Short mmCIF file of C-alpha atoms in Angstrom, two decimals:
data_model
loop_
_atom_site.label_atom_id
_atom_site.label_comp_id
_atom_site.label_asym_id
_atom_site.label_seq_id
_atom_site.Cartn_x
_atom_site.Cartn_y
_atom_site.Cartn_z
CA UNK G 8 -8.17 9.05 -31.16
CA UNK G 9 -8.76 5.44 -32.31
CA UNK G 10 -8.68 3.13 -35.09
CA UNK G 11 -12.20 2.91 -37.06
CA UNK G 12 -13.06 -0.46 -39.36
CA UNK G 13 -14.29 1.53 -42.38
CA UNK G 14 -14.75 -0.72 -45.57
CA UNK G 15 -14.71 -0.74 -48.78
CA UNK G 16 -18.75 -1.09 -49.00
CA UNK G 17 -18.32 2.52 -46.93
CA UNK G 18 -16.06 4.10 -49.74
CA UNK G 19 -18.40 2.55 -52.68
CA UNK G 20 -21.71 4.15 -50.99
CA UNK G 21 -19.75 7.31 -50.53
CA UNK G 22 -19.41 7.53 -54.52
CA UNK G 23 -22.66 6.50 -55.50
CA UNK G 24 -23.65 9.41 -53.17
CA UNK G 25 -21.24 12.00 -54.80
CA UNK G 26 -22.07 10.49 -58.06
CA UNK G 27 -25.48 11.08 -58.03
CA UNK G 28 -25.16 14.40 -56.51
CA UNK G 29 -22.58 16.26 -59.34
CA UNK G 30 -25.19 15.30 -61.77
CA UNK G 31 -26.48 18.39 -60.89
CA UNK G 32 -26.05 21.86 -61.86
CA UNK G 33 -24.71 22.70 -57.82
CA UNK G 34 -24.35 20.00 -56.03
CA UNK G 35 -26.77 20.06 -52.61
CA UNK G 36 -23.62 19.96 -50.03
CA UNK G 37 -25.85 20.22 -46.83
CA UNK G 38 -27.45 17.39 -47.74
CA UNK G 39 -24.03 15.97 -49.41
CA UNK G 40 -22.29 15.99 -46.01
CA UNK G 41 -25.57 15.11 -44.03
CA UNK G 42 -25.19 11.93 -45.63
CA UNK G 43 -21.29 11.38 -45.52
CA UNK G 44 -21.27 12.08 -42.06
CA UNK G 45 -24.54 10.63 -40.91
CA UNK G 46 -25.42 7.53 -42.58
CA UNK G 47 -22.34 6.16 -44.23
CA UNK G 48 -18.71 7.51 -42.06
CA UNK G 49 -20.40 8.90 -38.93
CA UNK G 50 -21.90 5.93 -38.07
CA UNK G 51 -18.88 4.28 -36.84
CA UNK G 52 -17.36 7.40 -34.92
CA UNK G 53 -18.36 7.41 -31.27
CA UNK G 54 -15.96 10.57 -30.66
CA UNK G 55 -16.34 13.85 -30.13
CA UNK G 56 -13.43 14.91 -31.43
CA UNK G 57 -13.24 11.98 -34.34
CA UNK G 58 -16.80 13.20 -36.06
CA UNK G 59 -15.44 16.59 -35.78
CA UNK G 60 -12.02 15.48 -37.67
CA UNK G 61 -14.19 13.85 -39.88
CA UNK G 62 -16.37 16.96 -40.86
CA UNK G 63 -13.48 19.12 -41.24
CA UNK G 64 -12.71 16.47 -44.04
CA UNK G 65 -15.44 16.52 -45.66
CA UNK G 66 -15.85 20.33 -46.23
CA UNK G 67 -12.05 20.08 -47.24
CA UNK G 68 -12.98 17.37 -50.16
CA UNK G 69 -16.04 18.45 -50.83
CA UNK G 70 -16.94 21.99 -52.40
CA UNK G 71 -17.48 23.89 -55.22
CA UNK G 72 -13.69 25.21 -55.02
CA UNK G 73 -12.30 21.34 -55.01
CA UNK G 74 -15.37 21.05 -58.11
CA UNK G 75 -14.02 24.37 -60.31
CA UNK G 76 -10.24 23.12 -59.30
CA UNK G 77 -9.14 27.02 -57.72
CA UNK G 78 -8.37 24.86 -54.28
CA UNK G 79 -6.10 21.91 -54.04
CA UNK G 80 -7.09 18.40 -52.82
CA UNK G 81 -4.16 18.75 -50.89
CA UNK G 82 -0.68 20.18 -51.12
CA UNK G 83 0.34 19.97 -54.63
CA UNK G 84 -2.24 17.39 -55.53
CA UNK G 85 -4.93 19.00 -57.71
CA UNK G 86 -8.52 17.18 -58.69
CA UNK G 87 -8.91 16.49 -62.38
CA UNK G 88 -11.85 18.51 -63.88
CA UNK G 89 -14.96 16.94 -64.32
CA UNK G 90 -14.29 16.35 -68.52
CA UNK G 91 -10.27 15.08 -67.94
CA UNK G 92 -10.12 11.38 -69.10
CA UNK G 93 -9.97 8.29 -67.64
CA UNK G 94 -5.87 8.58 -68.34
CA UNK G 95 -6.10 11.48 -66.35
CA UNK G 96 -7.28 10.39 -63.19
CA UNK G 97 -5.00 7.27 -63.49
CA UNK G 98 -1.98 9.39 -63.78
CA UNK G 99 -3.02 11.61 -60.62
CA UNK G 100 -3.74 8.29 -58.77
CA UNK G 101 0.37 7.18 -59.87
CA UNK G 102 1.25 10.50 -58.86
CA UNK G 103 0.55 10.09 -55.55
CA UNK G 104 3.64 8.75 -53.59
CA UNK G 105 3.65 5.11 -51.98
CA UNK G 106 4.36 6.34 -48.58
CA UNK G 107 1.08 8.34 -47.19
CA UNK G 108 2.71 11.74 -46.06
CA UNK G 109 1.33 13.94 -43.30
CA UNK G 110 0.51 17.08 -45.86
CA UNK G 111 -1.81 14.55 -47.71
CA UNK G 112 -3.94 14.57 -44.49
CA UNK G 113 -3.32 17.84 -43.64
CA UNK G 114 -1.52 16.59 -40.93
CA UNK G 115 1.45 18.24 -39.29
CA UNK G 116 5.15 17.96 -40.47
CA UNK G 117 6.04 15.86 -37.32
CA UNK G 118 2.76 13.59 -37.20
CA UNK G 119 5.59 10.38 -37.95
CA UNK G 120 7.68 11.14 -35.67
CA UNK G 121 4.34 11.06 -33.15
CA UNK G 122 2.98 7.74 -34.18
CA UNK G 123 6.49 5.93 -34.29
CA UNK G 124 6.69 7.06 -30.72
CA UNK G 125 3.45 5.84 -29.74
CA UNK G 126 4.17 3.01 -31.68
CA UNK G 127 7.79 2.05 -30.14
CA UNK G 128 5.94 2.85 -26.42
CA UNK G 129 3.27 -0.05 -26.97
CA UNK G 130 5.96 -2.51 -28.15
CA UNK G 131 7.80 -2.03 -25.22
CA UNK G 132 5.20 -2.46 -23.30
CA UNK G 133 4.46 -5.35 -25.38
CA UNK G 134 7.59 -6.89 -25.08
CA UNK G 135 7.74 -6.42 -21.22
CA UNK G 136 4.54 -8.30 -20.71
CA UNK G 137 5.72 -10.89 -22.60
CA UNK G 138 8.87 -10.94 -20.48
CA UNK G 139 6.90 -10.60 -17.30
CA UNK G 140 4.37 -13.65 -18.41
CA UNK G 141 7.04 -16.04 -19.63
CA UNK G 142 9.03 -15.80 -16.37
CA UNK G 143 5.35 -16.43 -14.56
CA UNK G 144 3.39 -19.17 -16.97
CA UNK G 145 4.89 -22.31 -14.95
CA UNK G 146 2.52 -21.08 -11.59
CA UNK G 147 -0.56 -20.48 -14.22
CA UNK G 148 0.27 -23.82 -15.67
CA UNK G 149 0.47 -25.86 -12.72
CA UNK G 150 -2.61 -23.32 -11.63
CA UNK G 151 -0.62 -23.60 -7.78
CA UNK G 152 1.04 -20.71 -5.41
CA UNK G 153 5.16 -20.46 -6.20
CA UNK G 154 6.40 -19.30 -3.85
CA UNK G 155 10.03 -18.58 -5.09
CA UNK G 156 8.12 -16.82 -8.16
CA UNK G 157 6.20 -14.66 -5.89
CA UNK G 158 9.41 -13.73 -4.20
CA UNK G 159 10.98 -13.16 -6.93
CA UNK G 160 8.43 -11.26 -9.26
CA UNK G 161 6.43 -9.32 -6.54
CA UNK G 162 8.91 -9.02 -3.71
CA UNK G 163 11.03 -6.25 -5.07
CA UNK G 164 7.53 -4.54 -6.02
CA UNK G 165 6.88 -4.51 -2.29
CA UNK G 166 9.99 -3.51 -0.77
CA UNK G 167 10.22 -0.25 -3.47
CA UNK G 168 6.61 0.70 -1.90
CA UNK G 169 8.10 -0.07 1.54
CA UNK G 170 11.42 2.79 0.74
CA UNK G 171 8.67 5.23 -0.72
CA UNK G 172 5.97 4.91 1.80
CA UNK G 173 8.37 5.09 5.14
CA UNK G 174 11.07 7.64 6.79
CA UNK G 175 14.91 6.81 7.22
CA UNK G 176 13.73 5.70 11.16
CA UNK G 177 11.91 3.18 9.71
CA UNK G 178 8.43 4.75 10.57
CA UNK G 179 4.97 5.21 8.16
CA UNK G 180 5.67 9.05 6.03
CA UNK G 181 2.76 10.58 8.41
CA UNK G 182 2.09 12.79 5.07
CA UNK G 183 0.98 9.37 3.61
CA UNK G 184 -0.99 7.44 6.49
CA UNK G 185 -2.22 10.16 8.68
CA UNK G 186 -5.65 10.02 9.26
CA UNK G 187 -5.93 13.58 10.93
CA UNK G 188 -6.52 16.50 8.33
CA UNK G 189 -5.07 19.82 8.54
CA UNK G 190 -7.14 22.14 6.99
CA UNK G 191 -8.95 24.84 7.95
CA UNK G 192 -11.39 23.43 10.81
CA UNK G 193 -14.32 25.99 10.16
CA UNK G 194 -15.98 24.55 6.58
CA UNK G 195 -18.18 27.91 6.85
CA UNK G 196 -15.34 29.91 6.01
CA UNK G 197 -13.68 27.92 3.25
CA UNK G 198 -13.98 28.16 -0.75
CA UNK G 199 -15.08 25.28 -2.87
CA UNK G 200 -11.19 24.76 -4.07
CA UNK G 201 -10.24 24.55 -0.12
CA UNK G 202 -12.74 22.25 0.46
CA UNK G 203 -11.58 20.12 -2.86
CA UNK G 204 -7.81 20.36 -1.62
CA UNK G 205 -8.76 18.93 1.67
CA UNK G 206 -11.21 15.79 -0.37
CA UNK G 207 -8.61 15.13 -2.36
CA UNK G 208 -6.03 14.59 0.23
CA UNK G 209 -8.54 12.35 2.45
CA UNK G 210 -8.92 10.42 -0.82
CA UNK G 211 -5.15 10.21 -2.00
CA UNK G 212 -3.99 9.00 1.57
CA UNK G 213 -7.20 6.43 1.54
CA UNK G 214 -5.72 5.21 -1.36
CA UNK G 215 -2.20 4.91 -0.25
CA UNK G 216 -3.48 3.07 2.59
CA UNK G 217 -5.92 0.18 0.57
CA UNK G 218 -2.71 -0.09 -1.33
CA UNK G 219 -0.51 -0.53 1.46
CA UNK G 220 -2.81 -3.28 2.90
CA UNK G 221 -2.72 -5.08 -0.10
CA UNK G 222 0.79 -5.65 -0.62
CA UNK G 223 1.05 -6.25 3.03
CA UNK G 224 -1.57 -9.01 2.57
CA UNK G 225 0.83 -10.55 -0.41
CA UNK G 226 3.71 -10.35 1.89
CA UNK G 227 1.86 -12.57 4.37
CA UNK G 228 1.20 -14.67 2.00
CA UNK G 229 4.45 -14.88 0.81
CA UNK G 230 5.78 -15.62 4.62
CA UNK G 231 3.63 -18.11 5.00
CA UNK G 232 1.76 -16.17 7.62
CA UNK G 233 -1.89 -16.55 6.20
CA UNK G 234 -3.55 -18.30 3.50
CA UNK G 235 -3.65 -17.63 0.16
CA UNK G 236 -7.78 -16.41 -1.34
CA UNK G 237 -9.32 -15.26 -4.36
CA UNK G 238 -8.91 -11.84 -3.65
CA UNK G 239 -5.40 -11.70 -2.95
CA UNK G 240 -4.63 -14.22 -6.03
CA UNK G 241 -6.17 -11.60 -8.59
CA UNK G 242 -3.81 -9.04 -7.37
CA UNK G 243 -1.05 -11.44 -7.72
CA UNK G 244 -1.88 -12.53 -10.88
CA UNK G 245 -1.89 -8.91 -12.22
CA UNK G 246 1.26 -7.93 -10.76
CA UNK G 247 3.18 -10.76 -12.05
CA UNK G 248 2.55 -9.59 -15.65
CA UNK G 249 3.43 -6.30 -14.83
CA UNK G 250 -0.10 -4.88 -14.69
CA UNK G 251 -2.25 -3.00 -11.89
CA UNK G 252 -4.52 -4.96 -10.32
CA UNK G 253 -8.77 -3.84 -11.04
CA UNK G 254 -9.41 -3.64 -7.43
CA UNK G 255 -6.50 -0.65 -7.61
CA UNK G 256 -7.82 0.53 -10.97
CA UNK G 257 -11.07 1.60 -9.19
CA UNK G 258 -9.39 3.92 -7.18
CA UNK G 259 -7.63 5.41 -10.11
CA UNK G 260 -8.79 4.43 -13.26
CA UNK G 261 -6.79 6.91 -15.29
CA UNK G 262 -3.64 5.84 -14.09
CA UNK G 263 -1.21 3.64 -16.28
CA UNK G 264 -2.68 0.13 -16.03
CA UNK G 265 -0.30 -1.83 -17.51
CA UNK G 266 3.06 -0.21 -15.50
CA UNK G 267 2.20 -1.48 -12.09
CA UNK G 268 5.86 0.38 -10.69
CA UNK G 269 5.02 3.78 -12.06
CA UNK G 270 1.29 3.08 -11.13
CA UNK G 271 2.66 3.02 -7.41
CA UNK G 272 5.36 5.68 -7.84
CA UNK G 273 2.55 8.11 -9.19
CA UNK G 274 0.14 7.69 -6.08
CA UNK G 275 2.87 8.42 -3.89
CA UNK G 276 4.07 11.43 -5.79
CA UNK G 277 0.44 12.88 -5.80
CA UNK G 278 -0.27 12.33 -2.60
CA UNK G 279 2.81 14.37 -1.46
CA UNK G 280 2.31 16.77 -4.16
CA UNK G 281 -0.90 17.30 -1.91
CA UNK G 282 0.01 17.53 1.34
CA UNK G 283 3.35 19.33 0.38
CA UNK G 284 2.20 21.85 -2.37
CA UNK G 285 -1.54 22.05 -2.53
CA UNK G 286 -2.56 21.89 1.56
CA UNK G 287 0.35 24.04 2.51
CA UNK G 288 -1.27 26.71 -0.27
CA UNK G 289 -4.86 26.34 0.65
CA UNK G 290 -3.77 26.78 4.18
CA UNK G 291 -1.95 29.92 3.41
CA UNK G 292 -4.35 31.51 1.03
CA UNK G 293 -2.18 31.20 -2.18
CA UNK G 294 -3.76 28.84 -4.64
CA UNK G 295 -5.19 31.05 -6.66
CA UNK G 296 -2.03 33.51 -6.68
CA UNK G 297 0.70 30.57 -7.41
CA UNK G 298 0.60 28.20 -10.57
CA UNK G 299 -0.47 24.82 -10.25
CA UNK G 300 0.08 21.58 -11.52
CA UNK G 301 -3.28 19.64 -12.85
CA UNK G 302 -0.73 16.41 -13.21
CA UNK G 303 -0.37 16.36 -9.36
CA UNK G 304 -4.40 15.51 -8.61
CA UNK G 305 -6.04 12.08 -9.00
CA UNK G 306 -9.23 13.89 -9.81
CA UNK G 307 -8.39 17.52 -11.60
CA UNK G 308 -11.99 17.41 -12.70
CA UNK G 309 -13.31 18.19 -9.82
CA UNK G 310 -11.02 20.61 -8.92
CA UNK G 311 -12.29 22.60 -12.49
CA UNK G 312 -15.58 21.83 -11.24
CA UNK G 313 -14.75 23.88 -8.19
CA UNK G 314 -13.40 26.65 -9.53
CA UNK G 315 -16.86 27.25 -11.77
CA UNK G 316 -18.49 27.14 -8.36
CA UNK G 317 -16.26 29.62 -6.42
CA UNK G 318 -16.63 31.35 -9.82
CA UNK G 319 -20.08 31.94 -9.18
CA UNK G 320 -20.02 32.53 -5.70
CA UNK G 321 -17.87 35.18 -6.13
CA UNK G 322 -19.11 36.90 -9.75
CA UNK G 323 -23.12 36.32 -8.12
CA UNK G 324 -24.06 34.44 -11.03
CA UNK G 325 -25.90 31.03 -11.52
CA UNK G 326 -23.29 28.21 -11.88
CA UNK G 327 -24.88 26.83 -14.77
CA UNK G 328 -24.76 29.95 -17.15
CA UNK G 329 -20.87 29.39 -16.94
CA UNK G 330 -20.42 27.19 -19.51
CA UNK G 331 -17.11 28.16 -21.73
CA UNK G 332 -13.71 27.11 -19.47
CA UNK G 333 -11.02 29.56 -21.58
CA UNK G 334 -7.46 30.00 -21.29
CA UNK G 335 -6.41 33.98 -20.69
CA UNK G 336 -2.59 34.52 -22.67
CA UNK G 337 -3.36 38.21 -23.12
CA UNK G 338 -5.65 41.23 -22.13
CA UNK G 339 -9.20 40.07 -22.69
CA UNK G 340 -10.31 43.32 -22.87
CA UNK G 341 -13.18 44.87 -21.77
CA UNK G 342 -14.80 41.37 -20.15
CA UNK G 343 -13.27 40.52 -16.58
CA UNK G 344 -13.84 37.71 -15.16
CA UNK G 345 -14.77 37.20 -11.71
CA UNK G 346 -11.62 34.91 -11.02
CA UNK G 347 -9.11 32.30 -12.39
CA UNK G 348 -6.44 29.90 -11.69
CA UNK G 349 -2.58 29.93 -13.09
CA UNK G 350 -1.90 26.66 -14.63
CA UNK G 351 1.66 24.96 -15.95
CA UNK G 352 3.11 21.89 -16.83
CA UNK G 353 0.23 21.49 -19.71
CA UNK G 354 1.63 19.63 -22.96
CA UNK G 355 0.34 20.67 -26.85
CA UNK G 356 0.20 17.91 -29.08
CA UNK G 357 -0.50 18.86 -33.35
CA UNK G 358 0.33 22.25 -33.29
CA UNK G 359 2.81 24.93 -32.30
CA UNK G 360 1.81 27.71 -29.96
CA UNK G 361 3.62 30.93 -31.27
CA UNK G 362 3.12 34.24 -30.00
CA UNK G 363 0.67 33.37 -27.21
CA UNK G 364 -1.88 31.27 -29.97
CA UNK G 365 -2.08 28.21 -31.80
CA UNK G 366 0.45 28.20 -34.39
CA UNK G 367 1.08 25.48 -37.70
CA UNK G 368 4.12 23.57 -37.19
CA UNK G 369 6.13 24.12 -39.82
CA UNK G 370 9.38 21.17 -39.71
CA UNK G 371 9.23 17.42 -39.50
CA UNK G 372 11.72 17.61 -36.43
CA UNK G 373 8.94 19.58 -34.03
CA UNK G 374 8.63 17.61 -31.15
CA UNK G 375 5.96 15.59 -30.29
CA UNK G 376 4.95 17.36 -27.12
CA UNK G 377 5.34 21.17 -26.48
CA UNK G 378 4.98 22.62 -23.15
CA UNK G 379 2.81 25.32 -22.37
CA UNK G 380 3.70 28.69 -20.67
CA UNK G 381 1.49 29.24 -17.46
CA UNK G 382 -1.78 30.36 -18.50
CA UNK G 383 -4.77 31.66 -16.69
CA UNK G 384 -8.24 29.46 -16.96
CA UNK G 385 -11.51 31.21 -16.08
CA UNK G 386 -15.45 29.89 -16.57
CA UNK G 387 -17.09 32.50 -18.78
CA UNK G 388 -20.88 32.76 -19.55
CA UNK G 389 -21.28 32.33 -23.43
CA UNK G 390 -21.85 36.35 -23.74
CA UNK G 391 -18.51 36.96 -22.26
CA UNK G 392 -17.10 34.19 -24.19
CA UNK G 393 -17.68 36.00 -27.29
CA UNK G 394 -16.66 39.55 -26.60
CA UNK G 395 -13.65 37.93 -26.03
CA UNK G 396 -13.49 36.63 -28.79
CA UNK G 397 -14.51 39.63 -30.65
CA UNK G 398 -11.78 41.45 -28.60
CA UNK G 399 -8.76 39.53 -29.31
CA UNK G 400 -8.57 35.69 -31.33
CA UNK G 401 -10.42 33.53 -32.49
CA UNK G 402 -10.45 30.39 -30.31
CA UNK G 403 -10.95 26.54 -30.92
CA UNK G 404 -12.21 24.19 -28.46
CA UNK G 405 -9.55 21.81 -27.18
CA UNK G 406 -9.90 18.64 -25.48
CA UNK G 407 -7.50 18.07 -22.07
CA UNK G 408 -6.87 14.21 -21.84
CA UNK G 409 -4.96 12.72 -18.57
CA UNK G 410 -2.22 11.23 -20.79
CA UNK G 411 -0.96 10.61 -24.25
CA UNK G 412 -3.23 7.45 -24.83
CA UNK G 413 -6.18 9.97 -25.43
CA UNK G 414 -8.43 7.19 -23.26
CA UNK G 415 -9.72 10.10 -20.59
CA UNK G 416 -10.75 13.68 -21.68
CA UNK G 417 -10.48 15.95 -18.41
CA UNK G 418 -12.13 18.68 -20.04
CA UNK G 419 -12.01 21.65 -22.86
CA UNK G 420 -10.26 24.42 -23.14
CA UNK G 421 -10.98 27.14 -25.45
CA UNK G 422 -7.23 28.29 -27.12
CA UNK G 423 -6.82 31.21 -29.88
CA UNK G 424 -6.00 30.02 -32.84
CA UNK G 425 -5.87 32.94 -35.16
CA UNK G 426 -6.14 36.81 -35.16
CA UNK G 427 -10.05 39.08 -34.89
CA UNK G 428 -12.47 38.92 -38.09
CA UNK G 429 -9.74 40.84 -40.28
CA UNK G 430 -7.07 38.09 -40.53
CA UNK G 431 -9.02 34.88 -39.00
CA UNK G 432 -6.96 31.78 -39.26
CA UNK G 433 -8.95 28.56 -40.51
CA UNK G 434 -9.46 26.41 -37.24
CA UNK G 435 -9.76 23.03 -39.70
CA UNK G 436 -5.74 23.55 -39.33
CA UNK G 437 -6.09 22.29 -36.08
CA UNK G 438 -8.58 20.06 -36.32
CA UNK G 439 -7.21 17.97 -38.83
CA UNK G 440 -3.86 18.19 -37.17
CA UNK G 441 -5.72 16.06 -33.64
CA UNK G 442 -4.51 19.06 -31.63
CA UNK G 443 -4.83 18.53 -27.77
CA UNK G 444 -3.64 18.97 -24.66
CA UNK G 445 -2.24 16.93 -21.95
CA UNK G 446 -1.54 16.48 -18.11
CA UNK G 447 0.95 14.43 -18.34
CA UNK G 448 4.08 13.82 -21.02
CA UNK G 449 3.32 9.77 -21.55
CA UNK G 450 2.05 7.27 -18.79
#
């Protein structure tokens, strides 16, 4: 998920390690990869998911079959045996082309075409900032309020919240600023999601309104009509490079910090999202019956959260015994859960998804991002979890992330990834491939 500042002093240490341990008849592997990953590699990872790409590497590298030379280092690339010459090694070493390919990682086909995106993303971000900093250094020079900058820079910002945030009579969206809720009024008789849907509305319109107070506050300014503090001179500063202000980031810190415009765009389409889609199906009883967007919540967390309680309100068992969140493609046979929620718009990353399971991705032109078919999610205790298993596929545990940049995990999902115990496919696939899912396309 990130870049790591391994050394060389980390690769030499690794040898003398592997060095001293083929001096035996069988190498000690536990202890081998105990090492690697503890005390030398592991060190540096502070990921989840990174120490877990980094095991599957080491049991790839490092075994008897890589040893006796009856498994491949990688495709096509064969370790010398232990008695080849010096000349030997050397002319594996020159083998190796000058231009890492993904099947030396055991990386998907398309992993280029994923990191020149991500790549060609940050430099236009880069290059915007720049843009967006030039036009405004003169006012951080001169450390003094420009007016004609502000105007220039920040007024369009304002009047494109203005269009999104008010009705062709001119008049506040009521969706947006009203401070009445309609939900059910009798909190007795609602479920843990209803009660969510109705927080998270509260919350989205509480934002839309600190938000609209804001700008209005810069507008002010801008008019002339009140002075110019601290407070409003941070948010200022931010916007004028194109970036979202902290005092906005706190009330949603997973949203795309340095695109102020879509920043604004997004809490606007969310909040309608929720008082068009997700109230109006709470109120009517069909949340649970229709599919639903996680991309359209500021905190889809919770909303998971929820549905483990209702979960156990409505299977009678304690909420903390549900522990595995899976996704249901197929019969699950003999376990039923107690209930779940459809789900769309989810986006796989490092892996295809063929009939109903995790697939490998077998051309170069794959695209980066695959979406989903509408799935089923359920909280399982771990018993159920593995008759399930057992039943029907094997299943790897995936990480959900709010975006592309990999910064937030939402949560994990459990996904098959290969047939029952007769024709298991080898989750390390996966693993090395980065696979993971994704609430939203890019942001």
């Amino acid at each position: 998920t990130k870049f790591y500042e391994f050394s060389t002093s980390d690769l030499r240490s690794a040898g003398d390690v592997i060095s001293a341990a083929i001096l035996a008849n069988k190498p000690d592997w536990p202890t081998i990869y105990g090492l690697l990953e503890n005390a030398i590699y592991g060190g540096r990872v502070d990921n989840e998911y990174d120490g877990r790409i980094l095991r599957s590497y080491l049991h790839k590298f490092f075994n008897d079959k890589i040893l006796n030379r009856t498994e491949f280092l990688a495709r096509s690339l064969n370790a010398p045996a232990g008695n080849d010459s010096y000349s030997d090694h050397l002319k594996l070493v020159h083998s190796i082309a000058p231009t890492d390919s993904p099947e030396l990682f055991y990386l998907p086909p398309n992993a280029d075409r994923v990191v020149q995106t991500s790549r060609a993303n940050k430099v236009l971000d880069s290059l915007r900032i720049l843009a967006q900093s030039t036009s405004s250094s003169h006012a951080e020079r001169s450390g003094h309020f420009n007016r004609e900058e502000w105007t220039t820079l920040i007024g369009p910002i304002i009047l494109n919240w203005k269009k999104m945030t008010t009705l062709d009579n001119g008049s506040q969206n009521p969706l947006l600023f009203s401070s009445s809720s309609s939900q059910k009024s009798n909190n007795n008789n609602q479920t843990p999601i209803d009660v969510f849907v109705s927080l998270e509305y509260q919350n989205a319109k509480s934002i839309v309104k600190f938000i609209d107070a804001a700008l209005n506050e810069l507008n002010d300014v801008m008019r002339g009509a009140i002075l110019l503090n601290s407070r409003i001179e941070k948010a200022a500063s931010a916007l004028l490079v194109g970036e979202v202000p902290l005092a906005w980031q706190d009330k949603w810190p997973q949203g795309p910090e340095f695109k102020s415009e879509l920043w604004l765009s997004e809490v606007i389409n969310k909040t309608l999202s929720l008082a068009n889609i997700w109230t109006k199906k709470s109120q009517e009883g069909t949340l649970l019956t229709d599919a639903l967007e996680l991309r359209q919540l500021f905190r889809p967390d919770i909303l998971l959260n929820a549905l483990k309680q209702q979960t156990a309100r409505v299977g009678k068992q304690p909420v903390d015994e549900l522990t595995h969140l899976v996704s249901i493609w197929r019969d699950s046979g003999n376990v039923k859960v107690a209930m779940s929620a459809k789900i769309k718009g989810l986006m796989l990353q490092g892996a295809g998804f063929d009939d109903l399971m995790l697939s490998e991705l077998s051309s170069d032109d794959a695209p980066a991002l695959l979406s989903l078919p509408v799935c089923q999610l359920a909280w399982v205790t771990k018993s159920d979890y593995e008759k399930m298993v057992d039943h029907t596929d094997a299943m790897l545990k995936v990480p959900v992330y709010f975006s592309t940049t990999r910064e937030y995990t939402l949560t994990e999902i459990y996904l098959p990834c290969g047939n029952n115990a007769s024709g298991k496919q080898d989750a390390s696939t996966y693993i090395l491939g980065g696979v993971a899912l994704f609430t939203e396309s890019q942001m």
